Amino acid sequence: MPASAEQQLDTFLDKYDPEVAALGRKALAHMRKRLPGAMAVVYDNYNALAIGFGPEAKASRMPLSIALYPRWVTLFFMMGAALPDPKRLMAGSGSRVRSIRLDGIATLKDPDVDALISAAVMHGGWRLDPKAKGELVIKSISPKQRPRRP
């Protein structure tokens, strides 16, 4: 019997160092609660485990994602360059994507980071629906991956 999406995600997270996996799990739980009804789409790629959040399961419609790397977890804003960031919390200099490395779950709970999450949702034209049922979708699993532990 095939594993459920939740079971597969747990397997992907278990590949990481326990501290990184724990922060990843907390970040995912926070984002799922913060973004009710969101589609959470998992990409277990060559470099990282990325989970995008959006109103539908299309990468182009996902304004936010959490990515786990061997030593850290990062919150990505896919259109971050267009968002107001008066406190200069986001890193990156590309034409679109910006990010915030999570030092702990407190980073996600910071009011300034939460304001950026709200701005990303609004910029994407996404209206959160507290009654909507979110879904977890495993979109891709790379057969070849870098080591998940340092």
PDB file of N, CA and C in Angstrom, residues 19-96:
ATOM      1  N   GLU A  19      17.848  18.457  14.723  1.00  0.00           N
ATOM      2  CA  GLU A  19      17.529  19.867  14.990  1.00  0.00           C
ATOM      3  C   GLU A  19      16.896  20.530  13.772  1.00  0.00           C
ATOM      4  N   VAL A  20      17.437  20.284  12.600  1.00  0.00           N
ATOM      5  CA  VAL A  20      16.896  20.864  11.371  1.00  0.00           C
ATOM      6  C   VAL A  20      15.516  20.281  11.100  1.00  0.00           C
ATOM      7  N   ALA A  21      15.363  18.979  11.280  1.00  0.00           N
ATOM      8  CA  ALA A  21      14.059  18.333  11.058  1.00  0.00           C
ATOM      9  C   ALA A  21      13.010  18.889  12.020  1.00  0.00           C
ATOM     10  N   ALA A  22      13.379  19.082  13.278  1.00  0.00           N
ATOM     11  CA  ALA A  22      12.433  19.609  14.272  1.00  0.00           C
ATOM     12  C   ALA A  22      11.999  21.026  13.908  1.00  0.00           C
ATOM     13  N   LEU A  23      12.959  21.875  13.513  1.00  0.00           N
ATOM     14  CA  LEU A  23      12.608  23.234  13.106  1.00  0.00           C
ATOM     15  C   LEU A  23      11.744  23.199  11.844  1.00  0.00           C
ATOM     16  N   GLY A  24      12.075  22.322  10.910  1.00  0.00           N
ATOM     17  CA  GLY A  24      11.264  22.184   9.703  1.00  0.00           C
ATOM     18  C   GLY A  24       9.839  21.789  10.031  1.00  0.00           C
ATOM     19  N   ARG A  25       9.661  20.833  10.909  1.00  0.00           N
ATOM     20  CA  ARG A  25       8.314  20.396  11.295  1.00  0.00           C
ATOM     21  C   ARG A  25       7.535  21.529  11.974  1.00  0.00           C
ATOM     22  N   LYS A  26       8.206  22.267  12.870  1.00  0.00           N
ATOM     23  CA  LYS A  26       7.549  23.397  13.539  1.00  0.00           C
ATOM     24  C   LYS A  26       7.179  24.482  12.531  1.00  0.00           C
ATOM     25  N   ALA A  27       8.079  24.761  11.597  1.00  0.00           N
ATOM     26  CA  ALA A  27       7.812  25.788  10.589  1.00  0.00           C
ATOM     27  C   ALA A  27       6.636  25.379   9.712  1.00  0.00           C
ATOM     28  N   LEU A  28       6.590  24.124   9.312  1.00  0.00           N
ATOM     29  CA  LEU A  28       5.477  23.649   8.482  1.00  0.00           C
ATOM     30  C   LEU A  28       4.157  23.712   9.236  1.00  0.00           C
ATOM     31  N   ALA A  29       4.166  23.319  10.499  1.00  0.00           N
ATOM     32  CA  ALA A  29       2.940  23.379  11.304  1.00  0.00           C
ATOM     33  C   ALA A  29       2.481  24.833  11.448  1.00  0.00           C
ATOM     34  N   HIS A  30       3.434  25.729  11.678  1.00  0.00           N
ATOM     35  CA  HIS A  30       3.096  27.145  11.806  1.00  0.00           C
ATOM     36  C   HIS A  30       2.484  27.679  10.512  1.00  0.00           C
ATOM     37  N   MET A  31       3.097  27.368   9.381  1.00  0.00           N
ATOM     38  CA  MET A  31       2.613  27.874   8.099  1.00  0.00           C
ATOM     39  C   MET A  31       1.239  27.297   7.753  1.00  0.00           C
ATOM     40  N   ARG A  32       1.017  26.050   8.068  1.00  0.00           N
ATOM     41  CA  ARG A  32      -0.285  25.441   7.775  1.00  0.00           C
ATOM     42  C   ARG A  32      -1.380  26.098   8.615  1.00  0.00           C
ATOM     43  N   LYS A  33      -1.047  26.439   9.855  1.00  0.00           N
ATOM     44  CA  LYS A  33      -2.013  27.125  10.715  1.00  0.00           C
ATOM     45  C   LYS A  33      -2.186  28.575  10.261  1.00  0.00           C
ATOM     46  N   ARG A  34      -1.092  29.215   9.901  1.00  0.00           N
ATOM     47  CA  ARG A  34      -1.101  30.626   9.490  1.00  0.00           C
ATOM     48  C   ARG A  34      -1.815  30.826   8.155  1.00  0.00           C
ATOM     49  N   LEU A  35      -1.771  29.811   7.294  1.00  0.00           N
ATOM     50  CA  LEU A  35      -2.348  29.902   5.943  1.00  0.00           C
ATOM     51  C   LEU A  35      -3.459  28.869   5.777  1.00  0.00           C
ATOM     52  N   PRO A  36      -4.594  29.079   6.453  1.00  0.00           N
ATOM     53  CA  PRO A  36      -5.667  28.080   6.387  1.00  0.00           C
ATOM     54  C   PRO A  36      -6.136  27.855   4.955  1.00  0.00           C
ATOM     55  N   GLY A  37      -6.341  26.595   4.626  1.00  0.00           N
ATOM     56  CA  GLY A  37      -6.811  26.239   3.291  1.00  0.00           C
ATOM     57  C   GLY A  37      -5.723  26.187   2.240  1.00  0.00           C
ATOM     58  N   ALA A  38      -4.489  26.427   2.633  1.00  0.00           N
ATOM     59  CA  ALA A  38      -3.390  26.442   1.657  1.00  0.00           C
ATOM     60  C   ALA A  38      -3.115  25.057   1.096  1.00  0.00           C
ATOM     61  N   MET A  39      -2.741  25.049  -0.165  1.00  0.00           N
ATOM     62  CA  MET A  39      -2.168  23.848  -0.765  1.00  0.00           C
ATOM     63  C   MET A  39      -0.701  23.859  -0.337  1.00  0.00           C
ATOM     64  N   ALA A  40      -0.236  22.768   0.208  1.00  0.00           N
ATOM     65  CA  ALA A  40       1.175  22.618   0.563  1.00  0.00           C
ATOM     66  C   ALA A  40       1.752  21.603  -0.418  1.00  0.00           C
ATOM     67  N   VAL A  41       2.680  22.068  -1.246  1.00  0.00           N
ATOM     68  CA  VAL A  41       3.206  21.227  -2.318  1.00  0.00           C
ATOM     69  C   VAL A  41       4.680  20.948  -2.045  1.00  0.00           C
ATOM     70  N   VAL A  42       5.029  19.660  -2.010  1.00  0.00           N
ATOM     71  CA  VAL A  42       6.360  19.216  -1.625  1.00  0.00           C
ATOM     72  C   VAL A  42       7.211  18.880  -2.842  1.00  0.00           C
ATOM     73  N   TYR A  43       8.418  19.427  -2.837  1.00  0.00           N
ATOM     74  CA  TYR A  43       9.417  19.136  -3.855  1.00  0.00           C
ATOM     75  C   TYR A  43      10.660  18.637  -3.119  1.00  0.00           C
ATOM     76  N   ASP A  44      10.933  17.353  -3.188  1.00  0.00           N
ATOM     77  CA  ASP A  44      12.134  16.794  -2.570  1.00  0.00           C
ATOM     78  C   ASP A  44      13.225  16.810  -3.646  1.00  0.00           C
ATOM     79  N   ASN A  45      13.875  17.950  -3.772  1.00  0.00           N
ATOM     80  CA  ASN A  45      14.798  18.211  -4.873  1.00  0.00           C
ATOM     81  C   ASN A  45      16.222  17.775  -4.593  1.00  0.00           C
ATOM     82  N   TYR A  46      17.078  18.032  -5.553  1.00  0.00           N
ATOM     83  CA  TYR A  46      18.497  17.692  -5.444  1.00  0.00           C
ATOM     84  C   TYR A  46      19.152  18.426  -4.270  1.00  0.00           C
ATOM     85  N   ASN A  47      18.926  19.733  -4.152  1.00  0.00           N
ATOM     86  CA  ASN A  47      19.587  20.546  -3.131  1.00  0.00           C
ATOM     87  C   ASN A  47      18.867  20.633  -1.803  1.00  0.00           C
ATOM     88  N   ALA A  48      17.543  20.566  -1.807  1.00  0.00           N
ATOM     89  CA  ALA A  48      16.775  20.836  -0.591  1.00  0.00           C
ATOM     90  C   ALA A  48      15.401  20.195  -0.661  1.00  0.00           C
ATOM     91  N   LEU A  49      14.757  20.162   0.488  1.00  0.00           N
ATOM     92  CA  LEU A  49      13.354  19.784   0.592  1.00  0.00           C
ATOM     93  C   LEU A  49      12.577  21.088   0.664  1.00  0.00           C
ATOM     94  N   ALA A  50      11.740  21.360  -0.324  1.00  0.00           N
ATOM     95  CA  ALA A  50      10.982  22.608  -0.371  1.00  0.00           C
ATOM     96  C   ALA A  50       9.492  22.301  -0.324  1.00  0.00           C
ATOM     97  N   ILE A  51       8.779  23.107   0.483  1.00  0.00           N
ATOM     98  CA  ILE A  51       7.334  22.979   0.576  1.00  0.00           C
ATOM     99  C   ILE A  51       6.748  24.350   0.269  1.00  0.00           C
ATOM    100  N   GLY A  52       6.046  24.444  -0.841  1.00  0.00           N
ATOM    101  CA  GLY A  52       5.428  25.700  -1.250  1.00  0.00           C
ATOM    102  C   GLY A  52       4.010  25.791  -0.735  1.00  0.00           C
ATOM    103  N   PHE A  53       3.572  27.027  -0.481  1.00  0.00           N
ATOM    104  CA  PHE A  53       2.221  27.268   0.025  1.00  0.00           C
ATOM    105  C   PHE A  53       1.506  28.246  -0.893  1.00  0.00           C
ATOM    106  N   GLY A  54       0.292  27.881  -1.296  1.00  0.00           N
ATOM    107  CA  GLY A  54      -0.477  28.745  -2.168  1.00  0.00           C
ATOM    108  C   GLY A  54      -1.918  28.315  -2.268  1.00  0.00           C
ATOM    109  N   PRO A  55      -2.698  29.053  -3.056  1.00  0.00           N
ATOM    110  CA  PRO A  55      -4.124  28.747  -3.186  1.00  0.00           C
ATOM    111  C   PRO A  55      -4.400  27.544  -4.074  1.00  0.00           C
ATOM    112  N   GLU A  56      -3.412  27.147  -4.864  1.00  0.00           N
ATOM    113  CA  GLU A  56      -3.559  25.968  -5.717  1.00  0.00           C
ATOM    114  C   GLU A  56      -2.200  25.309  -5.896  1.00  0.00           C
ATOM    115  N   ALA A  57      -2.197  24.108  -6.448  1.00  0.00           N
ATOM    116  CA  ALA A  57      -0.965  23.311  -6.542  1.00  0.00           C
ATOM    117  C   ALA A  57      -0.128  23.644  -7.773  1.00  0.00           C
ATOM    118  N   LYS A  58       0.000  24.910  -8.097  1.00  0.00           N
ATOM    119  CA  LYS A  58       0.847  25.369  -9.193  1.00  0.00           C
ATOM    120  C   LYS A  58       1.991  26.177  -8.608  1.00  0.00           C
ATOM    121  N   ALA A  59       3.199  25.879  -9.008  1.00  0.00           N
ATOM    122  CA  ALA A  59       4.357  26.600  -8.476  1.00  0.00           C
ATOM    123  C   ALA A  59       4.235  28.105  -8.710  1.00  0.00           C
ATOM    124  N   SER A  60       3.684  28.496  -9.842  1.00  0.00           N
ATOM    125  CA  SER A  60       3.562  29.915 -10.168  1.00  0.00           C
ATOM    126  C   SER A  60       2.568  30.648  -9.268  1.00  0.00           C
ATOM    127  N   ARG A  61       1.727  29.915  -8.547  1.00  0.00           N
ATOM    128  CA  ARG A  61       0.725  30.528  -7.661  1.00  0.00           C
ATOM    129  C   ARG A  61       1.093  30.408  -6.188  1.00  0.00           C
ATOM    130  N   MET A  62       2.325  29.991  -5.904  1.00  0.00           N
ATOM    131  CA  MET A  62       2.748  29.809  -4.523  1.00  0.00           C
ATOM    132  C   MET A  62       3.671  30.945  -4.100  1.00  0.00           C
ATOM    133  N   PRO A  63       3.154  31.893  -3.322  1.00  0.00           N
ATOM    134  CA  PRO A  63       3.975  33.034  -2.945  1.00  0.00           C
ATOM    135  C   PRO A  63       5.001  32.747  -1.850  1.00  0.00           C
ATOM    136  N   LEU A  64       4.841  31.642  -1.140  1.00  0.00           N
ATOM    137  CA  LEU A  64       5.710  31.341   0.004  1.00  0.00           C
ATOM    138  C   LEU A  64       6.175  29.895  -0.031  1.00  0.00           C
ATOM    139  N   SER A  65       7.360  29.665   0.510  1.00  0.00           N
ATOM    140  CA  SER A  65       7.817  28.285   0.680  1.00  0.00           C
ATOM    141  C   SER A  65       8.789  28.205   1.844  1.00  0.00           C
ATOM    142  N   ILE A  66       8.873  27.007   2.384  1.00  0.00           N
ATOM    143  CA  ILE A  66       9.851  26.667   3.419  1.00  0.00           C
ATOM    144  C   ILE A  66      10.799  25.674   2.773  1.00  0.00           C
ATOM    145  N   ALA A  67      12.099  25.898   2.928  1.00  0.00           N
ATOM    146  CA  ALA A  67      13.090  24.967   2.367  1.00  0.00           C
ATOM    147  C   ALA A  67      14.044  24.519   3.464  1.00  0.00           C
ATOM    148  N   LEU A  68      14.287  23.227   3.502  1.00  0.00           N
ATOM    149  CA  LEU A  68      15.236  22.656   4.450  1.00  0.00           C
ATOM    150  C   LEU A  68      16.522  22.315   3.723  1.00  0.00           C
ATOM    151  N   TYR A  69      17.616  22.773   4.303  1.00  0.00           N
ATOM    152  CA  TYR A  69      18.961  22.477   3.822  1.00  0.00           C
ATOM    153  C   TYR A  69      19.670  21.700   4.927  1.00  0.00           C
ATOM    154  N   PRO A  70      20.835  21.144   4.679  1.00  0.00           N
ATOM    155  CA  PRO A  70      21.492  20.348   5.719  1.00  0.00           C
ATOM    156  C   PRO A  70      21.746  21.081   7.044  1.00  0.00           C
ATOM    157  N   ARG A  71      21.954  22.402   6.992  1.00  0.00           N
ATOM    158  CA  ARG A  71      22.305  23.126   8.227  1.00  0.00           C
ATOM    159  C   ARG A  71      21.279  24.171   8.657  1.00  0.00           C
ATOM    160  N   TRP A  72      20.261  24.449   7.851  1.00  0.00           N
ATOM    161  CA  TRP A  72      19.312  25.497   8.198  1.00  0.00           C
ATOM    162  C   TRP A  72      17.987  25.316   7.463  1.00  0.00           C
ATOM    163  N   VAL A  73      17.018  26.150   7.888  1.00  0.00           N
ATOM    164  CA  VAL A  73      15.688  26.196   7.280  1.00  0.00           C
ATOM    165  C   VAL A  73      15.445  27.645   6.857  1.00  0.00           C
ATOM    166  N   THR A  74      14.872  27.827   5.678  1.00  0.00           N
ATOM    167  CA  THR A  74      14.665  29.163   5.126  1.00  0.00           C
ATOM    168  C   THR A  74      13.217  29.352   4.692  1.00  0.00           C
ATOM    169  N   LEU A  75      12.693  30.559   4.943  1.00  0.00           N
ATOM    170  CA  LEU A  75      11.394  30.974   4.442  1.00  0.00           C
ATOM    171  C   LEU A  75      11.643  31.791   3.175  1.00  0.00           C
ATOM    172  N   PHE A  76      11.042  31.375   2.068  1.00  0.00           N
ATOM    173  CA  PHE A  76      11.214  32.081   0.797  1.00  0.00           C
ATOM    174  C   PHE A  76       9.942  32.834   0.431  1.00  0.00           C
ATOM    175  N   PHE A  77      10.146  34.024  -0.114  1.00  0.00           N
ATOM    176  CA  PHE A  77       9.086  34.870  -0.657  1.00  0.00           C
ATOM    177  C   PHE A  77       9.326  34.920  -2.157  1.00  0.00           C
ATOM    178  N   MET A  78       8.466  34.263  -2.931  1.00  0.00           N
ATOM    179  CA  MET A  78       8.712  34.132  -4.366  1.00  0.00           C
ATOM    180  C   MET A  78       8.685  35.462  -5.111  1.00  0.00           C
ATOM    181  N   MET A  79       7.933  36.425  -4.609  1.00  0.00           N
ATOM    182  CA  MET A  79       7.903  37.764  -5.201  1.00  0.00           C
ATOM    183  C   MET A  79       8.383  38.784  -4.170  1.00  0.00           C
ATOM    184  N   GLY A  80       9.353  38.380  -3.386  1.00  0.00           N
ATOM    185  CA  GLY A  80       9.842  39.205  -2.283  1.00  0.00           C
ATOM    186  C   GLY A  80      10.378  40.554  -2.692  1.00  0.00           C
ATOM    187  N   ALA A  81      10.947  40.668  -3.882  1.00  0.00           N
ATOM    188  CA  ALA A  81      11.506  41.945  -4.329  1.00  0.00           C
ATOM    189  C   ALA A  81      10.415  43.007  -4.465  1.00  0.00           C
ATOM    190  N   ALA A  82       9.172  42.596  -4.649  1.00  0.00           N
ATOM    191  CA  ALA A  82       8.061  43.539  -4.815  1.00  0.00           C
ATOM    192  C   ALA A  82       7.391  43.893  -3.488  1.00  0.00           C
ATOM    193  N   LEU A  83       7.825  43.274  -2.396  1.00  0.00           N
ATOM    194  CA  LEU A  83       7.178  43.502  -1.101  1.00  0.00           C
ATOM    195  C   LEU A  83       7.876  44.608  -0.307  1.00  0.00           C
ATOM    196  N   PRO A  84       7.095  45.360   0.463  1.00  0.00           N
ATOM    197  CA  PRO A  84       7.725  46.359   1.331  1.00  0.00           C
ATOM    198  C   PRO A  84       8.463  45.657   2.471  1.00  0.00           C
ATOM    199  N   ASP A  85       9.700  46.032   2.684  1.00  0.00           N
ATOM    200  CA  ASP A  85      10.521  45.431   3.735  1.00  0.00           C
ATOM    201  C   ASP A  85      11.294  46.543   4.451  1.00  0.00           C
ATOM    202  N   PRO A  86      10.571  47.411   5.182  1.00  0.00           N
ATOM    203  CA  PRO A  86      11.227  48.565   5.796  1.00  0.00           C
ATOM    204  C   PRO A  86      12.321  48.205   6.798  1.00  0.00           C
ATOM    205  N   LYS A  87      12.223  47.037   7.418  1.00  0.00           N
ATOM    206  CA  LYS A  87      13.237  46.615   8.396  1.00  0.00           C
ATOM    207  C   LYS A  87      14.351  45.797   7.759  1.00  0.00           C
ATOM    208  N   ARG A  88      14.267  45.617   6.454  1.00  0.00           N
ATOM    209  CA  ARG A  88      15.287  44.894   5.685  1.00  0.00           C
ATOM    210  C   ARG A  88      15.578  43.506   6.278  1.00  0.00           C
ATOM    211  N   LEU A  89      14.507  42.770   6.490  1.00  0.00           N
ATOM    212  CA  LEU A  89      14.619  41.425   7.050  1.00  0.00           C
ATOM    213  C   LEU A  89      14.976  40.382   5.999  1.00  0.00           C
ATOM    214  N   MET A  90      14.565  40.653   4.757  1.00  0.00           N
ATOM    215  CA  MET A  90      14.760  39.665   3.698  1.00  0.00           C
ATOM    216  C   MET A  90      16.138  39.803   3.060  1.00  0.00           C
ATOM    217  N   ALA A  91      16.715  38.654   2.750  1.00  0.00           N
ATOM    218  CA  ALA A  91      18.008  38.600   2.062  1.00  0.00           C
ATOM    219  C   ALA A  91      17.760  38.275   0.598  1.00  0.00           C
ATOM    220  N   GLY A  92      18.702  38.664  -0.235  1.00  0.00           N
ATOM    221  CA  GLY A  92      18.623  38.359  -1.658  1.00  0.00           C
ATOM    222  C   GLY A  92      18.688  39.625  -2.479  1.00  0.00           C
ATOM    223  N   SER A  93      19.202  39.476  -3.682  1.00  0.00           N
ATOM    224  CA  SER A  93      19.343  40.641  -4.551  1.00  0.00           C
ATOM    225  C   SER A  93      18.853  40.364  -5.973  1.00  0.00           C
ATOM    226  N   GLY A  94      18.212  39.231  -6.162  1.00  0.00           N
ATOM    227  CA  GLY A  94      17.697  38.892  -7.482  1.00  0.00           C
ATOM    228  C   GLY A  94      16.497  39.751  -7.845  1.00  0.00           C
ATOM    229  N   SER A  95      15.958  39.525  -9.010  1.00  0.00           N
ATOM    230  CA  SER A  95      14.844  40.341  -9.473  1.00  0.00           C
ATOM    231  C   SER A  95      13.502  39.940  -8.857  1.00  0.00           C
ATOM    232  N   ARG A  96      13.431  38.778  -8.188  1.00  0.00           N
ATOM    233  CA  ARG A  96      12.143  38.325  -7.649  1.00  0.00           C
ATOM    234  C   ARG A  96      12.216  37.787  -6.220  1.00  0.00           C
TER     235      ARG A  96
END
